Amino acid sequence: MKQRGRHRRRRRGRALRGALAGAALALTAAATMISASQATVAEGPRASRAATAGGPAPSPTRTTDAPGALKPLTSAAETGKLRLTERPVTARSERLASALGRAVGVGAVLADADRTLRDRARCTSRERAALPVSPAATRAYCWDDADTAGWRPGAVTTSGDADDDGHWGDHRVILSAWSRQAPEGRDPARGTSAGDGLARVAFVDADDPERLAYTWVLLAAPAPDGRDLRGLESSVSGMVWYQDKLLVTAGRADRTALYVYDVDRIRRATDGSDAAGLLGDDPSAYGCRYVLTPVASYRLSGGDGAPRPDSVSLDRSTAPDSLALGDWVPSDGDGRTRLWRYPFSGDPARAGLLDTDAAGHVTAGEAYESGVTGVQGVFAHRAAWYLGRPAGDGHGALWRQDTDGARPARCGTDRTHRCWSGPAASLSHWTTTGEVWSQSSRTLFAVPLASLTGTGDEAAPAR
């Protein structure tokens, strides 16, 4: 499956980039973003995630003024803070993963799907209210309360990111991340118990748009002593599936910035108990049917104060393809959001990994500062960056920014700026379908990219 994707990319790469270049002209010319100037934002770090899915909305604080243009970061002092260092897993960790049993791929996981999402008609009125006002979602599905109670939605990525034809093997696939928060003060070295701090991903079979079926895969990492597994402690605010690798954001207490998983090396969890660890000879995954253990990681190497990746997405409009990232800056502070890109490696032996130098360092290809704060979702296409900004209550906002200015989109007869889904936290562009996927509370949805780029054309850029 992995080789199939690589060969297809070689054959179609030139043609695809030509098509994307044409599409990018329309994208860059269009005003697309929903103004955050009327969107209130929750107080505190990632406050919209402080309540579990379906929980009460946090209290709003202040509004955001027009953010102006992106400011390029060019000094070595600024860009040096963005440097990462690649770290392969240890031989001991490899042996631990191998002990879990035979590895399987995405197709085997999808064949074992044991749950389904509800279609829009069966979503509740509260769930439908979380959808964007404009542009309208063309597809929407809802997660069941019983399956997501106590869990918070995180990032979304698709087989449209993984391969340039939008399929992985013969399947269309959506990955949806969810997490639980570890209690304050708990020692991570003691492992994960009762689901605290766990991160899991729903592998969704999207071949039939009338029936999306899925099963859960636990994201794990070796315990500090290497003798057991622990659940990855992360909100998975960012996640990108590229080629055969799945890159996910680490927790804020972790010196690691990104963990890397191999989707061809998923392990079956045969123990049904609710503990993330090895019980005897049987891997347990808190009720999940499968486990993923990391094959590599990227550590922050910029010292104290280095931006931590929080929102990530794939950008196929660059050459080579790149990972677009943004950090999280509180909306009630004086900081500015950093946005930057890392190029992916073009070496077939390093499929899905970032480009590194001989020392294993990853250097940002370009970097900017944005006046939009409280960002929870980043999507980049050529010169334009699209920044989602949730609201403490009601609908949020989406901005389009470049180095010439910032432009909000508007919706409704009163031309309001608050059009985007309030708690939406991720943006993923499925190139072959022209859809942008996200999820908000218990609702998974897609909007046409063309409807984003066509909204608010008449609005002048805010300088």
Short mmCIF file of C-alpha atoms in Angstrom, two decimals:
data_model
loop_
_atom_site.label_atom_id
_atom_site.label_comp_id
_atom_site.label_asym_id
_atom_site.label_seq_id
_atom_site.Cartn_x
_atom_site.Cartn_y
_atom_site.Cartn_z
CA MET A 1 0.00 0.00 0.00
CA LYS A 2 2.85 2.34 0.86
CA GLN A 3 4.69 1.62 -2.37
CA ARG A 4 1.51 2.09 -4.35
CA GLY A 5 1.16 5.61 -2.97
CA ARG A 6 4.76 6.52 -3.75
CA HIS A 7 4.59 5.34 -7.36
CA ARG A 8 1.33 7.18 -7.92
CA ARG A 9 2.81 10.38 -6.54
CA ARG A 10 5.76 10.17 -8.92
CA ARG A 11 3.50 9.68 -11.95
CA ARG A 12 1.04 12.40 -11.07
CA GLY A 13 3.18 14.87 -9.16
CA ARG A 14 3.88 17.25 -12.03
CA ALA A 15 0.29 17.25 -13.30
CA LEU A 16 -1.14 17.67 -9.81
CA ARG A 17 1.09 20.60 -8.98
CA GLY A 18 0.08 22.29 -12.22
CA ALA A 19 -3.57 21.90 -11.32
CA LEU A 20 -2.97 23.14 -7.80
CA ALA A 21 -1.10 26.17 -9.07
CA GLY A 22 -4.11 27.18 -11.13
CA ALA A 23 -6.46 26.60 -8.23
CA ALA A 24 -4.18 28.57 -5.95
CA LEU A 25 -4.62 31.72 -8.07
CA ALA A 26 -8.31 31.63 -7.37
CA LEU A 27 -7.65 30.90 -3.72
CA THR A 28 -5.23 33.75 -3.28
CA ALA A 29 -7.52 36.20 -5.06
CA ALA A 30 -10.55 35.32 -2.96
CA ALA A 31 -11.38 36.72 0.43
CA THR A 32 -12.22 33.87 2.63
CA MET A 33 -11.89 34.32 6.27
CA ILE A 34 -14.51 34.97 8.86
CA SER A 35 -13.75 37.92 11.07
CA ALA A 36 -12.63 37.34 14.59
CA SER A 37 -13.31 40.97 15.40
CA GLN A 38 -16.78 40.05 16.63
CA ALA A 39 -15.91 36.61 17.96
CA THR A 40 -15.38 36.23 21.70
CA VAL A 41 -12.79 33.78 22.81
CA ALA A 42 -12.54 31.70 25.96
CA GLU A 43 -10.16 32.54 28.73
CA GLY A 44 -7.07 30.46 29.46
CA PRO A 45 -4.97 27.99 27.42
CA ARG A 46 -7.05 26.05 24.95
CA ALA A 47 -10.08 26.87 27.05
CA SER A 48 -12.59 25.65 24.51
CA ARG A 49 -11.17 22.19 25.14
CA ALA A 50 -11.55 22.49 28.88
CA ALA A 51 -14.99 20.95 28.74
CA THR A 52 -15.50 17.48 27.33
CA ALA A 53 -17.53 17.01 24.17
CA GLY A 54 -21.04 18.26 24.68
CA GLY A 55 -20.14 20.09 27.89
CA PRO A 56 -20.89 23.72 28.74
CA ALA A 57 -19.23 26.48 26.78
CA PRO A 58 -16.60 28.54 28.64
CA SER A 59 -17.15 32.20 29.41
CA PRO A 60 -16.11 34.72 26.74
CA THR A 61 -13.56 37.46 27.32
CA ARG A 62 -12.68 40.05 24.71
CA THR A 63 -12.86 40.60 20.98
CA THR A 64 -9.96 40.74 18.49
CA ASP A 65 -9.20 43.79 16.33
CA ALA A 66 -8.20 43.51 12.68
CA PRO A 67 -4.87 41.62 12.76
CA GLY A 68 -3.24 43.24 9.73
CA ALA A 69 -0.76 41.49 7.46
CA LEU A 70 1.51 38.57 8.27
CA LYS A 71 4.95 39.68 9.42
CA PRO A 72 7.78 37.55 7.98
CA LEU A 73 10.29 36.26 10.50
CA THR A 74 13.74 36.34 8.92
CA SER A 75 16.35 36.76 11.66
CA ALA A 76 18.36 33.75 12.78
CA ALA A 77 17.31 34.42 16.37
CA GLU A 78 13.63 34.13 15.42
CA THR A 79 13.82 31.19 13.03
CA GLY A 80 16.33 29.31 15.19
CA LYS A 81 13.66 28.87 17.87
CA LEU A 82 11.64 26.81 15.39
CA ARG A 83 14.30 24.16 14.83
CA LEU A 84 13.42 20.56 15.64
CA THR A 85 15.64 17.53 16.17
CA GLU A 86 14.54 14.15 14.83
CA ARG A 87 14.87 11.22 17.23
CA PRO A 88 14.28 7.64 16.07
CA VAL A 89 12.87 5.23 18.63
CA THR A 90 15.33 3.11 20.56
CA ALA A 91 15.99 -0.54 19.82
CA ARG A 92 14.38 -1.37 23.16
CA SER A 93 11.19 0.42 22.17
CA GLU A 94 11.22 -1.41 18.84
CA ARG A 95 11.38 -4.73 20.69
CA LEU A 96 8.51 -3.64 22.93
CA ALA A 97 6.33 -2.82 19.93
CA SER A 98 7.24 -6.07 18.19
CA ALA A 99 6.23 -8.00 21.30
CA LEU A 100 2.66 -6.82 20.83
CA GLY A 101 2.29 -9.13 17.87
CA ARG A 102 2.03 -8.98 14.11
CA ALA A 103 1.62 -5.55 12.55
CA VAL A 104 -1.42 -4.84 10.37
CA GLY A 105 -2.29 -1.99 8.04
CA VAL A 106 -5.18 0.40 7.64
CA GLY A 107 -7.23 -2.02 5.53
CA ALA A 108 -7.32 -4.61 8.30
CA VAL A 109 -8.37 -1.99 10.83
CA LEU A 110 -11.20 -0.74 8.63
CA ALA A 111 -12.41 -4.30 8.05
CA ASP A 112 -12.81 -4.56 11.83
CA ALA A 113 -14.93 -1.39 12.17
CA ASP A 114 -17.50 -1.97 14.90
CA ARG A 115 -19.19 1.44 15.23
CA THR A 116 -20.96 3.91 12.95
CA LEU A 117 -21.49 7.66 12.89
CA ARG A 118 -24.96 9.16 12.61
CA ASP A 119 -25.75 11.08 9.45
CA ARG A 120 -26.93 14.69 9.56
CA ALA A 121 -30.61 13.71 9.67
CA ARG A 122 -30.04 11.82 12.90
CA CYS A 123 -27.92 14.51 14.57
CA THR A 124 -29.60 16.41 17.37
CA SER A 125 -30.54 20.07 16.98
CA ARG A 126 -27.74 21.00 19.38
CA GLU A 127 -25.23 19.08 17.30
CA ARG A 128 -26.42 20.69 14.06
CA ALA A 129 -26.19 24.10 15.73
CA ALA A 130 -22.42 23.59 16.01
CA LEU A 131 -22.06 23.55 12.22
CA PRO A 132 -20.90 26.67 10.36
CA VAL A 133 -23.60 29.15 9.39
CA SER A 134 -21.78 29.97 6.18
CA PRO A 135 -20.40 28.32 4.20
CA ALA A 136 -22.86 25.56 4.80
CA ALA A 137 -21.52 22.09 5.49
CA THR A 138 -22.17 19.81 2.53
CA ARG A 139 -21.53 16.74 4.65
CA ALA A 140 -22.04 16.27 8.37
CA TYR A 141 -21.98 13.32 10.76
CA CYS A 142 -22.30 12.98 14.52
CA TRP A 143 -20.59 10.82 17.11
CA ASP A 144 -22.65 8.97 19.70
CA ASP A 145 -22.69 10.33 23.24
CA ALA A 146 -21.93 6.94 24.78
CA ASP A 147 -18.82 6.49 22.67
CA THR A 148 -17.38 9.96 23.28
CA ALA A 149 -18.56 10.85 26.80
CA GLY A 150 -15.59 12.15 28.75
CA TRP A 151 -13.50 12.64 25.61
CA ARG A 152 -12.62 15.88 23.78
CA PRO A 153 -12.43 16.13 19.99
CA GLY A 154 -9.05 16.95 18.50
CA ALA A 155 -7.61 17.13 15.02
CA VAL A 156 -8.81 15.58 11.74
CA THR A 157 -6.78 14.28 8.80
CA THR A 158 -7.75 12.14 5.81
CA SER A 159 -6.46 9.86 3.09
CA GLY A 160 -6.57 13.05 1.00
CA ASP A 161 -3.51 14.09 3.02
CA ALA A 162 -1.93 10.64 2.90
CA ASP A 163 -1.94 10.16 -0.87
CA ASP A 164 -2.46 12.55 -3.74
CA ASP A 165 -5.32 10.53 -5.26
CA GLY A 166 -7.31 10.80 -2.02
CA HIS A 167 -7.31 7.05 -1.29
CA TRP A 168 -5.23 4.76 0.85
CA GLY A 169 -5.17 1.52 -1.09
CA ASP A 170 -8.78 1.16 -2.21
CA HIS A 171 -10.26 3.14 0.67
CA ARG A 172 -11.27 6.68 1.48
CA VAL A 173 -10.39 7.20 5.12
CA ILE A 174 -10.91 9.88 7.78
CA LEU A 175 -8.93 9.94 11.03
CA SER A 176 -10.46 11.76 14.00
CA ALA A 177 -8.49 12.28 17.23
CA TRP A 178 -9.96 12.41 20.75
CA SER A 179 -8.32 12.83 24.15
CA ARG A 180 -8.85 12.80 27.89
CA GLN A 181 -7.03 15.12 30.28
CA ALA A 182 -4.70 13.68 32.93
CA PRO A 183 -5.42 14.95 36.46
CA GLU A 184 -3.31 17.90 37.51
CA GLY A 185 -0.22 16.82 39.37
CA ARG A 186 -0.31 13.17 38.32
CA ASP A 187 3.10 11.67 37.63
CA PRO A 188 3.28 10.54 33.97
CA ALA A 189 6.04 8.08 34.92
CA ARG A 190 3.43 5.99 36.71
CA GLY A 191 1.68 5.27 33.47
CA THR A 192 -1.92 5.91 32.51
CA SER A 193 -4.84 4.54 34.47
CA ALA A 194 -8.61 4.81 34.13
CA GLY A 195 -8.21 6.57 30.80
CA ASP A 196 -6.50 9.66 32.18
CA GLY A 197 -4.53 11.55 29.57
CA LEU A 198 -5.16 9.04 26.81
CA ALA A 199 -5.27 9.94 23.13
CA ARG A 200 -7.10 7.78 20.61
CA VAL A 201 -7.92 8.02 16.92
CA ALA A 202 -11.04 6.83 15.13
CA PHE A 203 -10.13 5.17 11.82
CA VAL A 204 -13.23 5.89 9.74
CA ASP A 205 -14.14 3.97 6.59
CA ALA A 206 -15.57 6.71 4.36
CA ASP A 207 -16.06 4.62 1.21
CA ASP A 208 -19.84 4.82 1.58
CA PRO A 209 -20.86 8.42 2.40
CA GLU A 210 -24.22 7.13 3.62
CA ARG A 211 -22.59 4.90 6.25
CA LEU A 212 -19.34 5.90 7.94
CA ALA A 213 -18.02 3.02 10.05
CA TYR A 214 -15.04 3.19 12.40
CA THR A 215 -13.03 1.62 15.20
CA TRP A 216 -10.66 3.06 17.78
CA VAL A 217 -6.86 2.97 17.78
CA LEU A 218 -4.97 4.02 20.92
CA LEU A 219 -1.90 6.24 20.51
CA ALA A 220 0.77 4.92 22.85
CA ALA A 221 4.36 5.60 23.80
CA PRO A 222 6.90 3.57 25.77
CA ALA A 223 6.91 4.12 29.52
CA PRO A 224 10.06 5.80 30.86
CA ASP A 225 11.55 2.47 31.90
CA GLY A 226 10.81 0.94 28.49
CA ARG A 227 9.14 -2.11 30.01
CA ASP A 228 5.56 -1.16 29.32
CA LEU A 229 3.34 1.11 27.26
CA ARG A 230 1.60 4.24 28.40
CA GLY A 231 -1.07 6.24 26.68
CA LEU A 232 0.19 9.28 24.80
CA GLU A 233 -0.65 12.29 26.95
CA SER A 234 -1.79 14.85 24.40
CA SER A 235 -4.90 16.71 23.30
CA VAL A 236 -3.85 15.89 19.69
CA SER A 237 -4.69 19.44 18.66
CA GLY A 238 -2.77 18.79 15.43
CA MET A 239 -2.49 15.66 13.29
CA VAL A 240 -1.39 14.99 9.70
CA TRP A 241 -1.35 11.68 7.84
CA TYR A 242 1.29 11.90 5.11
CA GLN A 243 2.30 8.84 3.10
CA ASP A 244 2.59 6.01 5.63
CA LYS A 245 3.29 8.27 8.63
CA LEU A 246 0.94 9.89 11.12
CA LEU A 247 2.36 13.01 12.80
CA VAL A 248 0.62 14.18 15.97
CA THR A 249 1.25 17.02 18.41
CA ALA A 250 2.58 16.09 21.84
CA GLY A 251 1.31 17.33 25.19
CA ARG A 252 2.47 20.72 26.45
CA ALA A 253 4.42 19.16 29.33
CA ASP A 254 6.38 17.01 26.88
CA ARG A 255 9.70 18.23 25.48
CA THR A 256 8.76 16.36 22.33
CA ALA A 257 6.92 18.51 19.78
CA LEU A 258 5.62 15.80 17.43
CA TYR A 259 5.30 12.02 17.62
CA VAL A 260 5.45 9.95 14.43
CA TYR A 261 3.49 6.72 13.91
CA ASP A 262 3.57 4.23 11.03
CA VAL A 263 0.09 3.28 9.78
CA ASP A 264 1.48 0.03 8.36
CA ARG A 265 2.51 -1.02 11.89
CA ILE A 266 -0.75 -1.04 13.83
CA ARG A 267 -0.94 -3.73 16.54
CA ARG A 268 -3.98 -5.64 17.67
CA ALA A 269 -5.03 -5.10 21.31
CA THR A 270 -6.32 -8.42 22.64
CA ASP A 271 -7.04 -7.48 26.24
CA GLY A 272 -10.37 -5.80 26.94
CA SER A 273 -9.57 -4.07 30.22
CA ASP A 274 -9.46 -0.33 30.72
CA ALA A 275 -5.74 0.19 31.20
CA ALA A 276 -3.17 1.43 28.72
CA GLY A 277 -0.34 -1.00 29.25
CA LEU A 278 0.78 -4.56 28.81
CA LEU A 279 -1.12 -7.03 30.95
CA GLY A 280 0.75 -10.31 30.84
CA ASP A 281 1.19 -11.26 27.20
CA ASP A 282 -1.83 -9.28 26.00
CA PRO A 283 -1.63 -5.62 24.94
CA SER A 284 -4.41 -3.56 26.45
CA ALA A 285 -5.60 -0.31 24.96
CA TYR A 286 -8.39 1.06 27.17
CA GLY A 287 -11.04 -0.77 25.20
CA CYS A 288 -9.60 0.21 21.82
CA ARG A 289 -9.14 -2.65 19.39
CA TYR A 290 -5.73 -1.50 18.17
CA VAL A 291 -2.56 0.25 19.35
CA LEU A 292 -0.04 2.47 17.58
CA THR A 293 3.42 2.97 19.04
CA PRO A 294 5.75 5.72 17.73
CA VAL A 295 8.55 5.08 15.29
CA ALA A 296 10.17 8.51 15.68
CA SER A 297 9.71 11.90 17.30
CA TYR A 298 10.73 15.52 16.85
CA ARG A 299 11.99 17.41 19.87
CA LEU A 300 12.04 21.15 20.43
CA SER A 301 15.57 22.44 20.18
CA GLY A 302 15.06 26.19 20.30
CA GLY A 303 15.40 26.54 24.08
CA ASP A 304 12.97 28.13 26.52
CA GLY A 305 10.24 30.14 24.87
CA ALA A 306 10.41 28.17 21.62
CA PRO A 307 7.03 28.01 19.85
CA ARG A 308 5.31 24.67 20.34
CA PRO A 309 3.38 23.24 17.38
CA ASP A 310 -0.31 23.24 18.26
CA SER A 311 -2.19 23.28 14.94
CA VAL A 312 -0.77 21.42 11.93
CA SER A 313 -1.95 20.63 8.41
CA LEU A 314 -0.56 19.45 5.08
CA ASP A 315 0.20 21.93 2.30
CA ARG A 316 0.47 20.34 -1.16
CA SER A 317 0.87 23.72 -2.88
CA THR A 318 4.58 23.87 -2.00
CA ALA A 319 7.47 21.96 -3.56
CA PRO A 320 8.19 19.70 -1.80
CA ASP A 321 4.97 19.15 0.16
CA SER A 322 5.21 20.80 3.57
CA LEU A 323 3.82 20.70 7.08
CA ALA A 324 2.11 23.97 8.02
CA LEU A 325 2.12 24.76 11.73
CA GLY A 326 0.89 27.34 14.21
CA ASP A 327 1.42 27.76 17.93
CA TRP A 328 -1.24 28.74 20.44
CA VAL A 329 -1.24 32.22 21.98
CA PRO A 330 -3.90 33.22 24.55
CA SER A 331 -6.44 35.63 23.19
CA ASP A 332 -6.24 37.80 26.29
CA GLY A 333 -2.44 38.24 26.16
CA ASP A 334 -0.01 40.46 24.29
CA GLY A 335 1.70 37.73 22.26
CA ARG A 336 1.47 37.07 18.55
CA THR A 337 0.83 33.72 16.89
CA ARG A 338 3.75 32.15 15.03
CA LEU A 339 3.09 30.35 11.73
CA TRP A 340 5.71 28.33 9.88
CA ARG A 341 6.40 25.44 7.49
CA TYR A 342 8.71 22.41 7.53
CA PRO A 343 9.42 20.67 4.20
CA PHE A 344 8.89 16.93 3.94
CA SER A 345 11.78 14.75 2.83
CA GLY A 346 12.01 13.75 -0.81
CA ASP A 347 14.08 10.66 0.01
CA PRO A 348 12.01 7.50 -0.68
CA ALA A 349 13.75 5.84 2.27
CA ARG A 350 12.33 8.58 4.52
CA ALA A 351 8.74 8.53 3.31
CA GLY A 352 6.47 10.68 5.45
CA LEU A 353 9.29 12.18 7.52
CA LEU A 354 10.43 15.79 7.61
CA ASP A 355 13.53 16.94 5.76
CA THR A 356 16.60 16.97 8.01
CA ASP A 357 20.25 17.91 7.74
CA ALA A 358 23.11 15.53 8.51
CA ALA A 359 22.72 16.23 12.23
CA GLY A 360 19.01 15.38 12.22
CA HIS A 361 17.85 18.97 12.53
CA VAL A 362 14.66 20.25 10.87
CA THR A 363 14.70 23.89 9.77
CA ALA A 364 11.63 25.98 9.03
CA GLY A 365 11.27 26.87 5.36
CA GLU A 366 9.43 30.11 6.13
CA ALA A 367 7.92 31.72 9.22
CA TYR A 368 5.53 34.55 10.11
CA GLU A 369 3.86 36.33 12.99
CA SER A 370 0.09 36.86 12.98
CA GLY A 371 -2.04 39.23 15.00
CA VAL A 372 -4.79 36.61 15.21
CA THR A 373 -4.62 34.99 18.65
CA GLY A 374 -6.44 32.06 20.21
CA VAL A 375 -5.98 30.14 16.94
CA GLN A 376 -7.29 26.57 16.89
CA GLY A 377 -6.86 25.39 13.34
CA VAL A 378 -4.36 26.31 10.61
CA PHE A 379 -4.51 25.63 6.90
CA ALA A 380 -2.03 27.07 4.37
CA HIS A 381 -2.21 27.20 0.59
CA ARG A 382 0.50 29.02 -1.32
CA ALA A 383 0.78 32.56 0.09
CA ALA A 384 -2.45 32.45 2.08
CA TRP A 385 -2.93 31.19 5.64
CA TYR A 386 -6.36 30.34 7.02
CA LEU A 387 -6.75 30.61 10.78
CA GLY A 388 -9.69 29.29 12.74
CA ARG A 389 -10.57 31.18 15.89
CA PRO A 390 -13.31 29.66 18.07
CA ALA A 391 -15.75 31.59 20.18
CA GLY A 392 -16.48 31.15 23.86
CA ASP A 393 -20.13 30.96 22.91
CA GLY A 394 -21.90 30.73 19.58
CA HIS A 395 -20.08 30.69 16.28
CA GLY A 396 -16.42 31.50 15.74
CA ALA A 397 -14.40 33.12 12.99
CA LEU A 398 -11.99 32.25 10.22
CA TRP A 399 -9.34 34.60 8.87
CA ARG A 400 -7.41 34.65 5.60
CA GLN A 401 -4.01 36.29 5.95
CA ASP A 402 -0.98 36.89 3.79
CA THR A 403 1.82 39.44 3.72
CA ASP A 404 -0.45 42.01 2.04
CA GLY A 405 -3.16 42.03 4.68
CA ALA A 406 -5.94 40.14 6.42
CA ARG A 407 -9.47 39.71 5.16
CA PRO A 408 -12.53 38.39 6.93
CA ALA A 409 -15.44 36.71 5.24
CA ARG A 410 -18.99 37.60 6.14
CA CYS A 411 -22.26 35.73 6.17
CA GLY A 412 -25.99 36.30 6.44
CA THR A 413 -28.08 39.27 5.45
CA ASP A 414 -26.55 41.35 8.24
CA ARG A 415 -23.03 40.50 7.00
CA THR A 416 -21.96 39.23 10.42
CA HIS A 417 -18.43 37.89 10.89
CA ARG A 418 -19.39 35.08 13.25
CA CYS A 419 -20.06 32.34 10.73
CA TRP A 420 -17.64 29.52 11.45
CA SER A 421 -18.27 26.64 13.80
CA GLY A 422 -17.66 27.82 17.35
CA PRO A 423 -15.49 25.06 18.84
CA ALA A 424 -13.97 23.78 15.57
CA ALA A 425 -10.33 22.95 16.16
CA SER A 426 -8.80 21.54 12.97
CA LEU A 427 -8.69 22.19 9.23
CA SER A 428 -7.74 19.53 6.67
CA HIS A 429 -7.92 20.03 2.89
CA TRP A 430 -8.89 16.96 0.84
CA THR A 431 -7.37 18.08 -2.47
CA THR A 432 -9.09 15.64 -4.82
CA THR A 433 -12.60 16.39 -3.50
CA GLY A 434 -12.08 20.11 -2.86
CA GLU A 435 -13.38 19.70 0.70
CA VAL A 436 -12.09 21.15 3.95
CA TRP A 437 -12.79 18.82 6.90
CA SER A 438 -13.12 19.78 10.54
CA GLN A 439 -14.97 18.68 13.65
CA SER A 440 -16.83 20.65 16.25
CA SER A 441 -17.91 19.10 19.52
CA ARG A 442 -19.50 15.79 18.43
CA THR A 443 -19.97 16.84 14.80
CA LEU A 444 -17.65 15.88 11.92
CA PHE A 445 -18.22 17.98 8.81
CA ALA A 446 -16.89 19.16 5.46
CA VAL A 447 -17.32 22.41 3.54
CA PRO A 448 -16.26 23.06 -0.08
CA LEU A 449 -13.00 24.95 -0.37
CA ALA A 450 -14.60 26.93 -3.21
CA SER A 451 -17.23 28.24 -0.80
CA LEU A 452 -14.53 29.48 1.55
CA THR A 453 -12.63 31.25 -1.21
CA GLY A 454 -15.82 32.75 -2.62
CA THR A 455 -17.07 34.31 0.62
CA GLY A 456 -16.54 37.97 1.36
CA ASP A 457 -14.90 38.97 -1.94
CA GLU A 458 -16.37 42.40 -1.68
CA ALA A 459 -14.70 43.11 1.66
CA ALA A 460 -11.54 45.19 1.48
CA PRO A 461 -8.46 43.82 3.22
CA ALA A 462 -7.97 45.09 6.75
CA ARG A 463 -4.49 46.57 7.00
#
